[in-house]
Amino acid sequence: MFNLGLDHVHLLVKDLDEAIDFYESMGLKFVKYTAHGGNACMMKSHDGILFELQETGLIENPGLNHMAFSVSDIDEFCRGLKEKGFVVDGPLDNSRTGRRLATIRDPHGFLWQFVQKTS
């Protein structure tokens, strides 16, 4: 139907500084701090995959929040999902990041995000 490419992986962590140290020791490079509901940052692997780390000290089970895939036309993509019976949240404009976003949940409740870069 559409070509999907991995945009980023969003991880929830209890301690951002500790997580940065850990992922840097694994070879990821720190990119920048971001304002994503609190302390957050972007890190990048050697092959360009982005990892968004978000500190949320209140969670009991840190880990994967969602995976995001890039799409070239999010409106068309969402129409296609809805035609197949998916419940789609979005697309929504995120002026902070210059992106348009939409999400769905799989049958197990896992969150999938789709991103169209607008700038």
PDB file of C-alpha atoms in Angstrom:
ATOM      1  CA  MET A   1       0.000   0.000   0.000  1.00  0.00           C
ATOM      2  CA  PHE A   2       2.616   2.575   1.100  1.00  0.00           C
ATOM      3  CA  ASN A   3       6.350   2.608   1.632  1.00  0.00           C
ATOM      4  CA  LEU A   4       7.094   3.028   5.323  1.00  0.00           C
ATOM      5  CA  GLY A   5      10.470   4.067   6.657  1.00  0.00           C
ATOM      6  CA  LEU A   6      11.519   4.083  10.304  1.00  0.00           C
ATOM      7  CA  ASP A   7      11.424   7.659  11.638  1.00  0.00           C
ATOM      8  CA  HIS A   8      12.272   7.180  15.327  1.00  0.00           C
ATOM      9  CA  VAL A   9      11.918   4.963  18.387  1.00  0.00           C
ATOM     10  CA  HIS A  10      10.503   6.647  21.516  1.00  0.00           C
ATOM     11  CA  LEU A  11      11.732   5.271  24.850  1.00  0.00           C
ATOM     12  CA  LEU A  12      10.484   6.230  28.318  1.00  0.00           C
ATOM     13  CA  VAL A  13      13.264   6.364  30.921  1.00  0.00           C
ATOM     14  CA  LYS A  14      13.374   7.026  34.661  1.00  0.00           C
ATOM     15  CA  ASP A  15      16.606   9.076  34.586  1.00  0.00           C
ATOM     16  CA  LEU A  16      17.572  10.927  31.407  1.00  0.00           C
ATOM     17  CA  ASP A  17      21.240  11.523  32.300  1.00  0.00           C
ATOM     18  CA  GLU A  18      21.720   7.865  33.191  1.00  0.00           C
ATOM     19  CA  ALA A  19      20.016   6.824  29.938  1.00  0.00           C
ATOM     20  CA  ILE A  20      22.193   9.177  27.870  1.00  0.00           C
ATOM     21  CA  ASP A  21      25.344   7.716  29.453  1.00  0.00           C
ATOM     22  CA  PHE A  22      24.112   4.169  28.809  1.00  0.00           C
ATOM     23  CA  TYR A  23      23.182   4.705  25.160  1.00  0.00           C
ATOM     24  CA  GLU A  24      26.381   6.682  24.463  1.00  0.00           C
ATOM     25  CA  SER A  25      28.371   3.741  25.832  1.00  0.00           C
ATOM     26  CA  MET A  26      26.525   1.560  23.282  1.00  0.00           C
ATOM     27  CA  GLY A  27      27.629   3.878  20.469  1.00  0.00           C
ATOM     28  CA  LEU A  28      24.648   6.206  20.026  1.00  0.00           C
ATOM     29  CA  LYS A  29      25.449   9.901  19.576  1.00  0.00           C
ATOM     30  CA  PHE A  30      23.694  12.657  21.510  1.00  0.00           C
ATOM     31  CA  VAL A  31      21.891  15.013  19.084  1.00  0.00           C
ATOM     32  CA  LYS A  32      19.973  17.569  21.170  1.00  0.00           C
ATOM     33  CA  TYR A  33      17.710  18.128  24.139  1.00  0.00           C
ATOM     34  CA  THR A  34      14.016  18.496  23.326  1.00  0.00           C
ATOM     35  CA  ALA A  35      10.910  19.637  25.183  1.00  0.00           C
ATOM     36  CA  HIS A  36       8.619  16.639  24.985  1.00  0.00           C
ATOM     37  CA  GLY A  37       6.484  16.698  28.112  1.00  0.00           C
ATOM     38  CA  GLY A  38       9.543  17.172  30.324  1.00  0.00           C
ATOM     39  CA  ASN A  39      13.196  16.272  30.001  1.00  0.00           C
ATOM     40  CA  ALA A  40      13.876  14.594  26.685  1.00  0.00           C
ATOM     41  CA  CYS A  41      16.575  14.250  24.063  1.00  0.00           C
ATOM     42  CA  MET A  42      17.276  12.800  20.655  1.00  0.00           C
ATOM     43  CA  MET A  43      20.101  10.357  20.029  1.00  0.00           C
ATOM     44  CA  LYS A  44      21.223   8.822  16.745  1.00  0.00           C
ATOM     45  CA  SER A  45      22.698   5.479  15.761  1.00  0.00           C
ATOM     46  CA  HIS A  46      25.573   5.170  13.282  1.00  0.00           C
ATOM     47  CA  ASP A  47      23.070   4.401  10.505  1.00  0.00           C
ATOM     48  CA  GLY A  48      20.884   7.418  11.271  1.00  0.00           C
ATOM     49  CA  ILE A  49      18.054   5.876  13.282  1.00  0.00           C
ATOM     50  CA  LEU A  50      16.762   8.382  15.840  1.00  0.00           C
ATOM     51  CA  PHE A  51      15.967   7.423  19.422  1.00  0.00           C
ATOM     52  CA  GLU A  52      13.900   9.821  21.496  1.00  0.00           C
ATOM     53  CA  LEU A  53      14.509   9.399  25.228  1.00  0.00           C
ATOM     54  CA  GLN A  54      11.894  10.951  27.506  1.00  0.00           C
ATOM     55  CA  GLU A  55      12.352  11.110  31.267  1.00  0.00           C
ATOM     56  CA  THR A  56       9.169  10.213  33.101  1.00  0.00           C
ATOM     57  CA  GLY A  57      10.200   9.391  36.639  1.00  0.00           C
ATOM     58  CA  LEU A  58       6.640   8.455  37.572  1.00  0.00           C
ATOM     59  CA  ILE A  59       6.439   5.305  35.467  1.00  0.00           C
ATOM     60  CA  GLU A  60       6.944   1.858  36.938  1.00  0.00           C
ATOM     61  CA  ASN A  61       7.823   0.150  33.666  1.00  0.00           C
ATOM     62  CA  PRO A  62      10.114   2.260  31.503  1.00  0.00           C
ATOM     63  CA  GLY A  63      10.675   1.129  27.958  1.00  0.00           C
ATOM     64  CA  LEU A  64       9.234   1.411  24.507  1.00  0.00           C
ATOM     65  CA  ASN A  65       6.492   4.032  24.169  1.00  0.00           C
ATOM     66  CA  HIS A  66       6.029   3.860  20.404  1.00  0.00           C
ATOM     67  CA  MET A  67       7.739   3.401  17.076  1.00  0.00           C
ATOM     68  CA  ALA A  68       7.252   6.042  14.414  1.00  0.00           C
ATOM     69  CA  PHE A  69       7.308   5.502  10.670  1.00  0.00           C
ATOM     70  CA  SER A  70       7.731   8.176   8.016  1.00  0.00           C
ATOM     71  CA  VAL A  71       5.167   8.530   5.236  1.00  0.00           C
ATOM     72  CA  SER A  72       5.203  10.921   2.284  1.00  0.00           C
ATOM     73  CA  ASP A  73       1.475  11.821   2.326  1.00  0.00           C
ATOM     74  CA  ILE A  74      -0.121  11.389   5.731  1.00  0.00           C
ATOM     75  CA  ASP A  75      -3.616  12.393   4.584  1.00  0.00           C
ATOM     76  CA  GLU A  76      -3.669   9.728   1.886  1.00  0.00           C
ATOM     77  CA  PHE A  77      -2.093   7.209   4.254  1.00  0.00           C
ATOM     78  CA  CYS A  78      -4.742   7.834   6.940  1.00  0.00           C
ATOM     79  CA  ARG A  79      -7.557   7.559   4.385  1.00  0.00           C
ATOM     80  CA  GLY A  80      -6.189   4.179   3.347  1.00  0.00           C
ATOM     81  CA  LEU A  81      -6.019   2.981   6.957  1.00  0.00           C
ATOM     82  CA  LYS A  82      -9.581   4.140   7.662  1.00  0.00           C
ATOM     83  CA  GLU A  83     -10.838   2.371   4.530  1.00  0.00           C
ATOM     84  CA  LYS A  84      -9.367  -0.830   5.974  1.00  0.00           C
ATOM     85  CA  GLY A  85     -11.219  -0.312   9.259  1.00  0.00           C
ATOM     86  CA  PHE A  86      -8.436   1.145  11.403  1.00  0.00           C
ATOM     87  CA  VAL A  87      -9.293   3.704  14.069  1.00  0.00           C
ATOM     88  CA  VAL A  88      -6.906   6.576  13.317  1.00  0.00           C
ATOM     89  CA  ASP A  89      -6.086   9.458  15.643  1.00  0.00           C
ATOM     90  CA  GLY A  90      -5.078  12.310  13.373  1.00  0.00           C
ATOM     91  CA  PRO A  91      -3.529  13.556  11.303  1.00  0.00           C
ATOM     92  CA  LEU A  92      -2.562  16.411  13.592  1.00  0.00           C
ATOM     93  CA  ASP A  93      -0.164  19.277  12.950  1.00  0.00           C
ATOM     94  CA  ASN A  94       2.735  19.552  15.389  1.00  0.00           C
ATOM     95  CA  SER A  95       4.066  23.073  14.880  1.00  0.00           C
ATOM     96  CA  ARG A  96       6.780  22.494  17.500  1.00  0.00           C
ATOM     97  CA  THR A  97       8.439  19.810  15.371  1.00  0.00           C
ATOM     98  CA  GLY A  98       7.289  20.831  11.891  1.00  0.00           C
ATOM     99  CA  ARG A  99       5.619  17.481  11.362  1.00  0.00           C
ATOM    100  CA  ARG A 100       2.153  16.038  10.863  1.00  0.00           C
ATOM    101  CA  LEU A 101       1.366  13.004  13.012  1.00  0.00           C
ATOM    102  CA  ALA A 102      -1.195  10.226  13.211  1.00  0.00           C
ATOM    103  CA  THR A 103      -1.426   7.186  15.464  1.00  0.00           C
ATOM    104  CA  ILE A 104      -3.141   3.813  15.596  1.00  0.00           C
ATOM    105  CA  ARG A 105      -3.101   0.954  18.087  1.00  0.00           C
ATOM    106  CA  ASP A 106      -2.565  -2.631  17.052  1.00  0.00           C
ATOM    107  CA  PRO A 107      -4.791  -5.466  18.343  1.00  0.00           C
ATOM    108  CA  HIS A 108      -2.570  -5.730  21.442  1.00  0.00           C
ATOM    109  CA  GLY A 109      -2.778  -2.014  22.276  1.00  0.00           C
ATOM    110  CA  PHE A 110       0.697  -1.099  21.016  1.00  0.00           C
ATOM    111  CA  LEU A 111       0.974   2.497  19.753  1.00  0.00           C
ATOM    112  CA  TRP A 112       2.200   3.098  16.189  1.00  0.00           C
ATOM    113  CA  GLN A 113       2.919   6.641  15.014  1.00  0.00           C
ATOM    114  CA  PHE A 114       3.127   7.870  11.429  1.00  0.00           C
ATOM    115  CA  VAL A 115       4.991  11.068  10.577  1.00  0.00           C
ATOM    116  CA  GLN A 116       5.074  13.377   7.578  1.00  0.00           C
ATOM    117  CA  LYS A 117       7.795  16.001   7.674  1.00  0.00           C
ATOM    118  CA  THR A 118       6.451  19.381   6.591  1.00  0.00           C
ATOM    119  CA  SER A 119       9.566  21.513   6.859  1.00  0.00           C
TER     120      SER A 119
END
